[in-house]
mmCIF file of N, CA and C in Angstrom:
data_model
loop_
_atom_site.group_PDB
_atom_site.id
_atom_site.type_symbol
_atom_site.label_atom_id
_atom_site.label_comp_id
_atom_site.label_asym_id
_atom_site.label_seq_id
_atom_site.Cartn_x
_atom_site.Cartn_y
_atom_site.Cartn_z
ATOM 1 N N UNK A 268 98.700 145.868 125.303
ATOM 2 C CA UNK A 268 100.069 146.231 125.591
ATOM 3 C C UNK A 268 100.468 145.625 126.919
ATOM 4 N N UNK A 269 101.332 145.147 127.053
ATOM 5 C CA UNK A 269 102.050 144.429 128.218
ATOM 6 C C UNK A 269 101.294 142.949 128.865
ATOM 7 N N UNK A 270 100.551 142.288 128.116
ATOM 8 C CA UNK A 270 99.981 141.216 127.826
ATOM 9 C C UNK A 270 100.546 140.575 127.274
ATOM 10 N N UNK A 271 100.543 139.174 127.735
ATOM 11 C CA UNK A 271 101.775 137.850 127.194
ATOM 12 C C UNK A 271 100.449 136.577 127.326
ATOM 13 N N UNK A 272 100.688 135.372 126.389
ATOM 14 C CA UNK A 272 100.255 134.526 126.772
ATOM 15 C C UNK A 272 100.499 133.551 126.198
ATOM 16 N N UNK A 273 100.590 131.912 126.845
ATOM 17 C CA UNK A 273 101.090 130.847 127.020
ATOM 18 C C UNK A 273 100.032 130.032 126.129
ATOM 19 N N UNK A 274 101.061 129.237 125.079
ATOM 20 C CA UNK A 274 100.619 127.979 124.380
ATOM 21 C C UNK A 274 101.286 126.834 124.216
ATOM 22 N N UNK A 275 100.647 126.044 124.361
ATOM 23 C CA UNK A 275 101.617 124.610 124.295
ATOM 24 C C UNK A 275 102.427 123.997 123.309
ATOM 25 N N UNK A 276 102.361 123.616 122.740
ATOM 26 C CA UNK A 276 103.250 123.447 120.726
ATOM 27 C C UNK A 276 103.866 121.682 121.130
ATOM 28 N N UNK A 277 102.871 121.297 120.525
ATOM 29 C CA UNK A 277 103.431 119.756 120.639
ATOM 30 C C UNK A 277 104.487 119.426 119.458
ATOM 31 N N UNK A 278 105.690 118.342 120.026
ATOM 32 C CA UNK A 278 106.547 118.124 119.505
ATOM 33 C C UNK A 278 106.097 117.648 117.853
ATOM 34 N N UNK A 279 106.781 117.844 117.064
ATOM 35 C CA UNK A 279 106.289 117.313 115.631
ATOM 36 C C UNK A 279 105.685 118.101 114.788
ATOM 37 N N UNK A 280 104.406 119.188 115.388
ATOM 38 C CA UNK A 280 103.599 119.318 114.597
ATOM 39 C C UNK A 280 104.029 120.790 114.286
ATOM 40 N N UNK A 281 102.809 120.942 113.199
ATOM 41 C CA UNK A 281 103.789 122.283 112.440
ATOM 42 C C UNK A 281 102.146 123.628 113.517
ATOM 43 N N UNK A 282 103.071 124.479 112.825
ATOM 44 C CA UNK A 282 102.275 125.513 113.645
ATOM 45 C C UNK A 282 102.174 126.997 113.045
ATOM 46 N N UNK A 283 101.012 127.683 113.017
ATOM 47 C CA UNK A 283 101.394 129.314 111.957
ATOM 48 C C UNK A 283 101.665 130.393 113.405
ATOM 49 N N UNK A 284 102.635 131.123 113.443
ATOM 50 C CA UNK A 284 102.534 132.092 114.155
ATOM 51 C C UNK A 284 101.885 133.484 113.286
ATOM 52 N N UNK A 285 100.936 134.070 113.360
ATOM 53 C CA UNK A 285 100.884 135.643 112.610
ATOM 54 C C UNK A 285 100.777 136.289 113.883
ATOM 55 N N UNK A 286 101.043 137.343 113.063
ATOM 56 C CA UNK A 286 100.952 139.179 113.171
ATOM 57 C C UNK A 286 101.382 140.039 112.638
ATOM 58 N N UNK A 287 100.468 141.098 113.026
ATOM 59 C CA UNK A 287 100.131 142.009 111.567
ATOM 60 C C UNK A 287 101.987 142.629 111.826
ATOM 61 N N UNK A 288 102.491 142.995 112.816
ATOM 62 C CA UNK A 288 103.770 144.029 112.747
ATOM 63 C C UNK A 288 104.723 143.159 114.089
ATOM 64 N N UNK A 289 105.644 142.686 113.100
ATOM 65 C CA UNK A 289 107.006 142.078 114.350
ATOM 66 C C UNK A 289 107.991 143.209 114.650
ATOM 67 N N UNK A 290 108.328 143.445 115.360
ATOM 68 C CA UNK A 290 109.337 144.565 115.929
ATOM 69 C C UNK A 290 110.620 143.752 115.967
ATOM 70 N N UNK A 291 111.453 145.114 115.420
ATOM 71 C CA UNK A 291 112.588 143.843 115.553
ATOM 72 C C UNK A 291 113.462 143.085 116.690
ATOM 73 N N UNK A 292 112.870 143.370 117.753
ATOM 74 C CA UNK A 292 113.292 142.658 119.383
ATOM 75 C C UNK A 292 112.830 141.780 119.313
ATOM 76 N N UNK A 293 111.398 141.260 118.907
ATOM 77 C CA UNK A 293 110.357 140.164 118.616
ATOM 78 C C UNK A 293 110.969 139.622 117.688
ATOM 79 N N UNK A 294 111.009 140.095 116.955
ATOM 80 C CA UNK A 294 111.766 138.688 115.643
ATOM 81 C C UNK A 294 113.119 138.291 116.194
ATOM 82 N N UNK A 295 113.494 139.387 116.507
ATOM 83 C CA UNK A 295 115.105 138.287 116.937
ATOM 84 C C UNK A 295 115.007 137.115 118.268
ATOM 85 N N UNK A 296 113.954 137.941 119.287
ATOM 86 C CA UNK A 296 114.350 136.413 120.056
ATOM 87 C C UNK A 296 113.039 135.091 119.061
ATOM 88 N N UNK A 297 112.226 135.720 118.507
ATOM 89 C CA UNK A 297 111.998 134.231 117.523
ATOM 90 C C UNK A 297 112.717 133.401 116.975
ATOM 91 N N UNK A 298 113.974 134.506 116.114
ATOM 92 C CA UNK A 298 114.716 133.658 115.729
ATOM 93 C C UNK A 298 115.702 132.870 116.464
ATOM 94 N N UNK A 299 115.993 133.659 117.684
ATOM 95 C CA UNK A 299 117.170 132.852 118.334
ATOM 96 C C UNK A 299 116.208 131.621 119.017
ATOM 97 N N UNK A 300 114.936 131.778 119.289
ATOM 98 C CA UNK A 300 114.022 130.380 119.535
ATOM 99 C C UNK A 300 114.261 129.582 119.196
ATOM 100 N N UNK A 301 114.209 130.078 117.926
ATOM 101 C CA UNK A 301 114.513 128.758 116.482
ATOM 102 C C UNK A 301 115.510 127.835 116.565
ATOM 103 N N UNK A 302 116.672 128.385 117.087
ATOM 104 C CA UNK A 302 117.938 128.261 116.208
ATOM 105 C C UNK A 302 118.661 128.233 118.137
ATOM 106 N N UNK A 303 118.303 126.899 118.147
ATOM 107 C CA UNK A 303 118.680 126.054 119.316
ATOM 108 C C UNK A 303 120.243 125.835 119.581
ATOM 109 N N UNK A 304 121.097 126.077 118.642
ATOM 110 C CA UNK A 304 122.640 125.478 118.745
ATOM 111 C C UNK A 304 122.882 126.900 118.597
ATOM 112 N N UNK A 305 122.603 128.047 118.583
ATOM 113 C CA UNK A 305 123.000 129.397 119.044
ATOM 114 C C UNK A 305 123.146 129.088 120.644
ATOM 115 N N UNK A 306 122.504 129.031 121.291
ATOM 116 C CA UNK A 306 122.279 129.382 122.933
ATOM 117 C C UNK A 306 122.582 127.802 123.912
ATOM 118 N N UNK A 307 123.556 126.715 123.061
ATOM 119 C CA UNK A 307 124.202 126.158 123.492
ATOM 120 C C UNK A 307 125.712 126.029 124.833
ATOM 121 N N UNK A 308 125.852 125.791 125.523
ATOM 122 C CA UNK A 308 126.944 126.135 125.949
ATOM 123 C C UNK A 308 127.405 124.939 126.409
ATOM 124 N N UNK A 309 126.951 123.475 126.604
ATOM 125 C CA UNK A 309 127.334 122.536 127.254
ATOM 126 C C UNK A 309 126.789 121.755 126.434
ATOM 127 N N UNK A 310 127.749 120.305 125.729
ATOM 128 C CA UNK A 310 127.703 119.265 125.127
ATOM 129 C C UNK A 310 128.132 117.994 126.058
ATOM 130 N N UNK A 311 127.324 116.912 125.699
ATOM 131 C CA UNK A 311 127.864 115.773 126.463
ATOM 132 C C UNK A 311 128.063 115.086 125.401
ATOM 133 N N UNK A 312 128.965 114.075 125.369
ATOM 134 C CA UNK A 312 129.014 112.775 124.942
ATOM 135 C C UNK A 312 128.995 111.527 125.643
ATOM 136 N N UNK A 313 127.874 110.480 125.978
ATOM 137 C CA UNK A 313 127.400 109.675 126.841
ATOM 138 C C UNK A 313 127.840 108.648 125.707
ATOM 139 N N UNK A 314 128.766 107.969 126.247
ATOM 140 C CA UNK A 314 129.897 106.694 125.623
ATOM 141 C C UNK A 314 129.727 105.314 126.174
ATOM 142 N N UNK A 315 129.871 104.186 125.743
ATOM 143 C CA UNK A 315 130.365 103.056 126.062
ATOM 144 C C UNK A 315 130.563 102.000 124.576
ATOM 145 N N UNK A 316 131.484 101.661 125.147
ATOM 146 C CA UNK A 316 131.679 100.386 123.899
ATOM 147 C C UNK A 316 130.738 100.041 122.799
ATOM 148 N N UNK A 317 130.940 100.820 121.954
ATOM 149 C CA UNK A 317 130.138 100.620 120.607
ATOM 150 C C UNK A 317 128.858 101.475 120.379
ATOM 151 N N UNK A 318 128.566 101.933 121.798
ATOM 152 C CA UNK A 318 127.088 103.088 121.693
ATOM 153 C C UNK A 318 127.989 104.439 122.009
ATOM 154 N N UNK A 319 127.433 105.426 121.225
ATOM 155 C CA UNK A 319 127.670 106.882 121.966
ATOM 156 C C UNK A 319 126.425 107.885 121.451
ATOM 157 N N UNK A 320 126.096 108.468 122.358
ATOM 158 C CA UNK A 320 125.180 109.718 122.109
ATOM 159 C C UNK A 320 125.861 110.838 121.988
ATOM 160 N N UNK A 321 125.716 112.075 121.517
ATOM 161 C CA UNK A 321 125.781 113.289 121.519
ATOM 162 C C UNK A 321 124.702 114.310 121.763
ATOM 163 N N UNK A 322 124.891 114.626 122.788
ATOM 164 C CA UNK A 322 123.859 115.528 122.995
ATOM 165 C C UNK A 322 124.334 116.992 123.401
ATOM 166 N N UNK A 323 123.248 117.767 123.136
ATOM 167 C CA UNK A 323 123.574 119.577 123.298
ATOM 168 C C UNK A 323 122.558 119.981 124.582
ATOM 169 N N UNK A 324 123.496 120.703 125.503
ATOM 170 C CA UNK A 324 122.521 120.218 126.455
ATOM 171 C C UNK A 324 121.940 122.506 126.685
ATOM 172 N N UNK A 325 120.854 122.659 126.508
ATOM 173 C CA UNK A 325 120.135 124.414 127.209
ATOM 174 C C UNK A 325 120.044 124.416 128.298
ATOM 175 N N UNK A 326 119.784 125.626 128.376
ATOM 176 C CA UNK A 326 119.239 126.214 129.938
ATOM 177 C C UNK A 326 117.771 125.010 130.061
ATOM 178 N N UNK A 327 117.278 125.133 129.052
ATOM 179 C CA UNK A 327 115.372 124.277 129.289
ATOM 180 C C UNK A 327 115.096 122.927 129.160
ATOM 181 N N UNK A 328 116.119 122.202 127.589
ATOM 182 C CA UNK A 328 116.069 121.184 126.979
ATOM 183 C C UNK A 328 117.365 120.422 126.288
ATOM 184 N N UNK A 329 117.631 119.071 126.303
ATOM 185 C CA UNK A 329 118.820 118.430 125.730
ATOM 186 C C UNK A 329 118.138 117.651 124.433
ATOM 187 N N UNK A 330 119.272 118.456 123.117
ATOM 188 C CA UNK A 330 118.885 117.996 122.369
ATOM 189 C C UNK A 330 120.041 116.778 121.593
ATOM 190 N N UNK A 331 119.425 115.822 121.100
ATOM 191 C CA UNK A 331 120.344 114.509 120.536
ATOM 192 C C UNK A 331 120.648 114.749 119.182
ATOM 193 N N UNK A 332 122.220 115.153 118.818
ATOM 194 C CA UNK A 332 122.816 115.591 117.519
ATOM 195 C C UNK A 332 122.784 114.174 117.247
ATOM 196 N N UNK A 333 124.057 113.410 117.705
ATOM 197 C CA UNK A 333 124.240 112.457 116.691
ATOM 198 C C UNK A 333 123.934 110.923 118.125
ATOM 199 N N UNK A 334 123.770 110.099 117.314
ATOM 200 C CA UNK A 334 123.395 108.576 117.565
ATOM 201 C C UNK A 334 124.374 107.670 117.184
ATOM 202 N N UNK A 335 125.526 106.800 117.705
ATOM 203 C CA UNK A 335 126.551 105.885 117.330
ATOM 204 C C UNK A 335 126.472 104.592 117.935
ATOM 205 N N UNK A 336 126.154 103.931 116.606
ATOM 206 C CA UNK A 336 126.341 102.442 117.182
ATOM 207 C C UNK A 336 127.143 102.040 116.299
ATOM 208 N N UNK A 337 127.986 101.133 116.619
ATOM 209 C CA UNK A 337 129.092 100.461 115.902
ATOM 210 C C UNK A 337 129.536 99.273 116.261
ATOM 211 N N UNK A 338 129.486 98.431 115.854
ATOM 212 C CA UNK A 338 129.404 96.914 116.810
ATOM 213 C C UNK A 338 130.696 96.729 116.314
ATOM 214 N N UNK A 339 131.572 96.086 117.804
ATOM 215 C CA UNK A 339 132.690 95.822 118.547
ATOM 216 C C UNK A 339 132.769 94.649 118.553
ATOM 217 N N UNK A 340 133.889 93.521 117.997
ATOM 218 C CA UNK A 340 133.645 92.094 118.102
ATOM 219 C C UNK A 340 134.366 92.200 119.687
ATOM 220 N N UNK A 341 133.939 90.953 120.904
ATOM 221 C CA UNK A 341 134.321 90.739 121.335
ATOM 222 C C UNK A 341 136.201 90.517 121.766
ATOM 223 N N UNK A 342 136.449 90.422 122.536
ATOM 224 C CA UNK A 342 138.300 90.286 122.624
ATOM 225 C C UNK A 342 138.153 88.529 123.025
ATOM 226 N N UNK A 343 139.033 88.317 122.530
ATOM 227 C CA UNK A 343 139.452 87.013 122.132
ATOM 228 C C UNK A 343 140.376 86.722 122.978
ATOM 229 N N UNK A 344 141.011 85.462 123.577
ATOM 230 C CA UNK A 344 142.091 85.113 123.963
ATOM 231 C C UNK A 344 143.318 85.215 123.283
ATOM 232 N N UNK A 345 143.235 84.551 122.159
ATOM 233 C CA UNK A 345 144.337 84.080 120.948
ATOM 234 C C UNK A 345 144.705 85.557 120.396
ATOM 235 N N UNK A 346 143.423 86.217 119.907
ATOM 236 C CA UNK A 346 143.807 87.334 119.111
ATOM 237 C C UNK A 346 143.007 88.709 119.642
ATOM 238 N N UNK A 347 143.518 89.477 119.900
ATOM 239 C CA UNK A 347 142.376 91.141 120.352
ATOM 240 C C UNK A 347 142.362 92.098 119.173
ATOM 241 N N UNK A 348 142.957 91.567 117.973
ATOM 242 C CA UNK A 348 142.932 93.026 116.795
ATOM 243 C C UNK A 348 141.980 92.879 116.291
ATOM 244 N N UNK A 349 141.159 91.973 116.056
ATOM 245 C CA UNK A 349 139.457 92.070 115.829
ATOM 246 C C UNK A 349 138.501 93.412 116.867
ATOM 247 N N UNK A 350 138.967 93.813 117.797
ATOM 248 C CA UNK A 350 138.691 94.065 118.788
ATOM 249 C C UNK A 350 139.174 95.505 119.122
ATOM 250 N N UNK A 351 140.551 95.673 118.865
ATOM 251 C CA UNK A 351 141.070 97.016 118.743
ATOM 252 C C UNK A 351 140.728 98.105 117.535
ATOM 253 N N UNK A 352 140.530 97.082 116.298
ATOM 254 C CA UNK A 352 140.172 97.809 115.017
ATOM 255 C C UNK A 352 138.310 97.985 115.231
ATOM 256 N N UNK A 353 137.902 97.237 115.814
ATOM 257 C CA UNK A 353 136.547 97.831 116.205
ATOM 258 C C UNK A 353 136.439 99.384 116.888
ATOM 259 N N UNK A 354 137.086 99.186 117.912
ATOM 260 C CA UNK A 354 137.082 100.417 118.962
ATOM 261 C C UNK A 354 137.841 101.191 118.014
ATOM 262 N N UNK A 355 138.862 101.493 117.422
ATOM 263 C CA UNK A 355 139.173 102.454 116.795
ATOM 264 C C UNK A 355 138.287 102.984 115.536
ATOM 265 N N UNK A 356 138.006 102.375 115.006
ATOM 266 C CA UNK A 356 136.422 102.526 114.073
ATOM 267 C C UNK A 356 135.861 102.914 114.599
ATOM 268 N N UNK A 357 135.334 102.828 115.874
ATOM 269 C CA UNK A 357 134.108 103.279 116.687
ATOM 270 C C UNK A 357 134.715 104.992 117.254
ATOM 271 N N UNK A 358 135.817 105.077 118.009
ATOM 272 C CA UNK A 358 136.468 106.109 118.120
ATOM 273 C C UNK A 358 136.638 107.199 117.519
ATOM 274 N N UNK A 359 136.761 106.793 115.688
ATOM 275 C CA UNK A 359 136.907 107.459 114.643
ATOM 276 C C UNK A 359 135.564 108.303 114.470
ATOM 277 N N UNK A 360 134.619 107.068 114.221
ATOM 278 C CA UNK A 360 133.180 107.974 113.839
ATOM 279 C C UNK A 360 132.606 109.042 114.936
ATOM 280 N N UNK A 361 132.851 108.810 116.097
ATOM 281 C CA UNK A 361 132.294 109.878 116.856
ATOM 282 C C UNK A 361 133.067 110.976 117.281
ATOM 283 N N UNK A 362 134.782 111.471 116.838
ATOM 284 C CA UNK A 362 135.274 111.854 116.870
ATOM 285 C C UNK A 362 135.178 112.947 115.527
ATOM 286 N N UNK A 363 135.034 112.243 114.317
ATOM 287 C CA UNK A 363 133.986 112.756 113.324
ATOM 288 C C UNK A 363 132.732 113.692 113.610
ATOM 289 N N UNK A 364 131.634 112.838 114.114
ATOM 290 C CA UNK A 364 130.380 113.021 114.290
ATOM 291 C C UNK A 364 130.548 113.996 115.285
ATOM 292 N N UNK A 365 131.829 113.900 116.320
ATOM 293 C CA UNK A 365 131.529 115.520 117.423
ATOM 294 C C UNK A 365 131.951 116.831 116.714
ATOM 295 N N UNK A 366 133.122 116.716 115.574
ATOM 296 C CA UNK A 366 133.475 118.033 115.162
ATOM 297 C C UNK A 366 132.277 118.259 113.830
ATOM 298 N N UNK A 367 131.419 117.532 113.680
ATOM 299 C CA UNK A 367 129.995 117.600 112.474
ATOM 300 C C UNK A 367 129.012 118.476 113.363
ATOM 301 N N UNK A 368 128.930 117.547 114.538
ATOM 302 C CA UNK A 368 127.281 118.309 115.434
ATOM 303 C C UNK A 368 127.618 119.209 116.421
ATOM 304 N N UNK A 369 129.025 120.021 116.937
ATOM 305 C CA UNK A 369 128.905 120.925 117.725
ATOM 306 C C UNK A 369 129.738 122.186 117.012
ATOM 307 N N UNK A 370 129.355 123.508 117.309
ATOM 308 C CA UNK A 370 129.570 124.040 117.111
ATOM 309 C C UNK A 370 131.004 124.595 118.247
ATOM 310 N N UNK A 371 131.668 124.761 118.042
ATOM 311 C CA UNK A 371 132.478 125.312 118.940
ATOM 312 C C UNK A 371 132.806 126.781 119.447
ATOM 313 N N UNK A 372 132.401 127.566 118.354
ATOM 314 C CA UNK A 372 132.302 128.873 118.902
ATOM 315 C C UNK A 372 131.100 129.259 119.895
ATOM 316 N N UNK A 373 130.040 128.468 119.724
ATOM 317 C CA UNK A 373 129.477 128.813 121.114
ATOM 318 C C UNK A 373 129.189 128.052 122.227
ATOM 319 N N UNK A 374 130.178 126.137 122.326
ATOM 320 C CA UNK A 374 129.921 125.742 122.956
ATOM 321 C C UNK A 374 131.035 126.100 123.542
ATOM 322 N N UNK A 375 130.973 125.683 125.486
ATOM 323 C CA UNK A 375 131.821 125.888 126.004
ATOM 324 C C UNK A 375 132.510 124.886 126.606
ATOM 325 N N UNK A 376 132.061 123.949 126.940
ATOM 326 C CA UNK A 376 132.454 122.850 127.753
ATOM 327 C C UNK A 376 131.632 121.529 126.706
ATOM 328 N N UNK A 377 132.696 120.327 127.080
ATOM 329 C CA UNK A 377 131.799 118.855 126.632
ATOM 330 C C UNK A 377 132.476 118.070 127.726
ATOM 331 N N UNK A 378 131.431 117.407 128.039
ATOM 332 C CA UNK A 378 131.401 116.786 129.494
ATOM 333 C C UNK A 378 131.881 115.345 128.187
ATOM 334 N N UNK A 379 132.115 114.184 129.043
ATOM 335 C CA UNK A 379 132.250 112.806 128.493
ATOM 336 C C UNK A 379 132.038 112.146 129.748
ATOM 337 N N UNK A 380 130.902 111.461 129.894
ATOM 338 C CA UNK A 380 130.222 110.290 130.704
ATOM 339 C C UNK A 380 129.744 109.361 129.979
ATOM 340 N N UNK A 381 129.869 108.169 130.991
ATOM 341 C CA UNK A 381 129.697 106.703 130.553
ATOM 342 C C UNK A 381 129.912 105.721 131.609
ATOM 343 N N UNK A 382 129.637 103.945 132.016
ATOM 344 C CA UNK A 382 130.444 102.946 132.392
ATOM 345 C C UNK A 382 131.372 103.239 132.181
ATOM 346 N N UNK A 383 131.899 102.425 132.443
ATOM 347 C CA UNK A 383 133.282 101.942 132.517
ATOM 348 C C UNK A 383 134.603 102.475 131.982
ATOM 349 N N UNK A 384 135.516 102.162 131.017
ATOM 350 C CA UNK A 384 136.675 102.873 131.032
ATOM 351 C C UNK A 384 136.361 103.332 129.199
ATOM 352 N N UNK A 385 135.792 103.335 128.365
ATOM 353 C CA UNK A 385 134.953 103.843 126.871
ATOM 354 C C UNK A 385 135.488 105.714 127.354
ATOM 355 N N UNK A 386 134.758 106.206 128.289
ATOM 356 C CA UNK A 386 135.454 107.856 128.139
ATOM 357 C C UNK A 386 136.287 107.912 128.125
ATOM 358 N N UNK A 387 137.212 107.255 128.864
ATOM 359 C CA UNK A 387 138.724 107.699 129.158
ATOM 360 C C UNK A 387 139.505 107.175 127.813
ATOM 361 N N UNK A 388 139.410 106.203 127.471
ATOM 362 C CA UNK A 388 139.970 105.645 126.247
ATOM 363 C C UNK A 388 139.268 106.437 125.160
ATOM 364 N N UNK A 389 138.373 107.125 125.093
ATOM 365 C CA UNK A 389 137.853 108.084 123.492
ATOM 366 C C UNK A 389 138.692 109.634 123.956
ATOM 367 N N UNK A 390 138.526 109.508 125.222
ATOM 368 C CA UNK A 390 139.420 111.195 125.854
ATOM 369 C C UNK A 390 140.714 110.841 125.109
ATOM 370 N N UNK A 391 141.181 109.664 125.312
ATOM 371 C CA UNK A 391 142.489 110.032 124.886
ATOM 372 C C UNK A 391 143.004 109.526 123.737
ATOM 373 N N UNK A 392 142.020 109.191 122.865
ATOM 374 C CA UNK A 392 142.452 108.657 121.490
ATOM 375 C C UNK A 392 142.062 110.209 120.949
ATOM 376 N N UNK A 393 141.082 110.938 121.270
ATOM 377 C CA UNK A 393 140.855 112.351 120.641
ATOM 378 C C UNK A 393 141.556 112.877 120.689
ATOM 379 N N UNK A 394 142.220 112.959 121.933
ATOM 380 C CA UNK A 394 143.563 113.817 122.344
ATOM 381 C C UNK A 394 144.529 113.413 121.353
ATOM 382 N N UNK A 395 144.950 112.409 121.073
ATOM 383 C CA UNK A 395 145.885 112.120 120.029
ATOM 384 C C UNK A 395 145.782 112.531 118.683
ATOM 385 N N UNK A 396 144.382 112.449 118.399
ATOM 386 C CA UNK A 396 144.042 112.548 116.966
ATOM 387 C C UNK A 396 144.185 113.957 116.583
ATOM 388 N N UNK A 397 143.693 114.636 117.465
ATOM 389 C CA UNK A 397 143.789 116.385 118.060
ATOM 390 C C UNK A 397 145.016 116.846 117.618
ATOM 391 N N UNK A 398 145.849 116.127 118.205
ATOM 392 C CA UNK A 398 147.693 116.379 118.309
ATOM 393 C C UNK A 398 147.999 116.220 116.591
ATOM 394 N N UNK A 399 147.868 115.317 116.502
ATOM 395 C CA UNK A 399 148.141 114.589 115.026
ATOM 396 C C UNK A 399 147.685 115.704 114.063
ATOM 397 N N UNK A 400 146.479 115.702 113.957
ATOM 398 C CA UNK A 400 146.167 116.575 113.077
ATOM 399 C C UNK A 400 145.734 118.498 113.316
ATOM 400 N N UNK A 401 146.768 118.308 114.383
ATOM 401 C CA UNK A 401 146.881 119.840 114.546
ATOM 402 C C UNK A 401 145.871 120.533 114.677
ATOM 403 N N UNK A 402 144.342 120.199 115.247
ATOM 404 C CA UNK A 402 143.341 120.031 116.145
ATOM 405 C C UNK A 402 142.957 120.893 116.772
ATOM 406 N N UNK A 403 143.145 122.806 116.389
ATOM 407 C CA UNK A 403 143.302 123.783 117.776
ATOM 408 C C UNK A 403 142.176 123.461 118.757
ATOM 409 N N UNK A 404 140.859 122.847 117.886
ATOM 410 C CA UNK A 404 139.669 123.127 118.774
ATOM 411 C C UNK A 404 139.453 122.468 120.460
ATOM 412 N N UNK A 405 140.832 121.183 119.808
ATOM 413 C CA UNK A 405 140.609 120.318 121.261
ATOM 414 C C UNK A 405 141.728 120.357 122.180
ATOM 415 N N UNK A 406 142.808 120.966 121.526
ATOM 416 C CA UNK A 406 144.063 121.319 122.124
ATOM 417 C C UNK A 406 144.229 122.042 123.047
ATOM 418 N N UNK A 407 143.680 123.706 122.853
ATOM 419 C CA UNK A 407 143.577 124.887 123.604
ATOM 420 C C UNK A 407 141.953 124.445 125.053
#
């Protein structure tokens, strides 16, 4: 009774927990162990031109929802709509992919970091898209 003790649990591998009687204080923080996007409160999206990560960031560990690569043709002299329809493609899917991998009722904040000007231009194409399609989650 009042004895605790520490094991390591390497990433990947599977593992048996027993015992003979779980109480139900014990099972619930097991389960909330488990179940990592419960005890979320801060999301990033780490952006630049054609790459974006999503990540969920805990009190302990950041975990990687979604992965975006989308290749961007260069801008051209003569012509840039090769170039704009990239980035908006690219814009689209992770604008997608953020309302897929976060939960919003228990996240609280999403940071957007990156180079160069990729956040500010996805901040505000979301913002639009938000508007457009009547969006409460990103509006309020």
């Amino acid at each position: 009774l009042g004895a605790s003790h520490t094991i390591q649990i390497e990433l990947h591998k599977q593992f048996t927990l027993k015992k003979e009687y779980w109480d139900p204080i014990s099972l619930e923080r097991l389960t909330d162990a488990c179940d990592v996007a419960k005890r979320v409160e801060v999301a990033t999206v780490m952006i630049d031109e054609g790459l974006a990560n999503i990540i969920l960031v805990t009190d302990y560990m950041s975990i990687l929802r979604a992965h975006i690569n989308v290749p961007i043709p260069r801008k051209r002299k003569q012509s840039q709509s090769g170039h704009e329809k990239g980035l908006e493609r690219f814009f689209n899917t992770v604008y997608d992919s953020l309302l897929r991998s976060i939960d919003f009722e228990v996240v609280k904040c999403i940071i957007f970091a990156g180079p160069g000007f990729a956040k500010e231009q996805f901040y505000k194409y979301m913002m639009t898209r938000a508007v457009q399609q009547d969006n409460k989650i990103f509006i309020e």
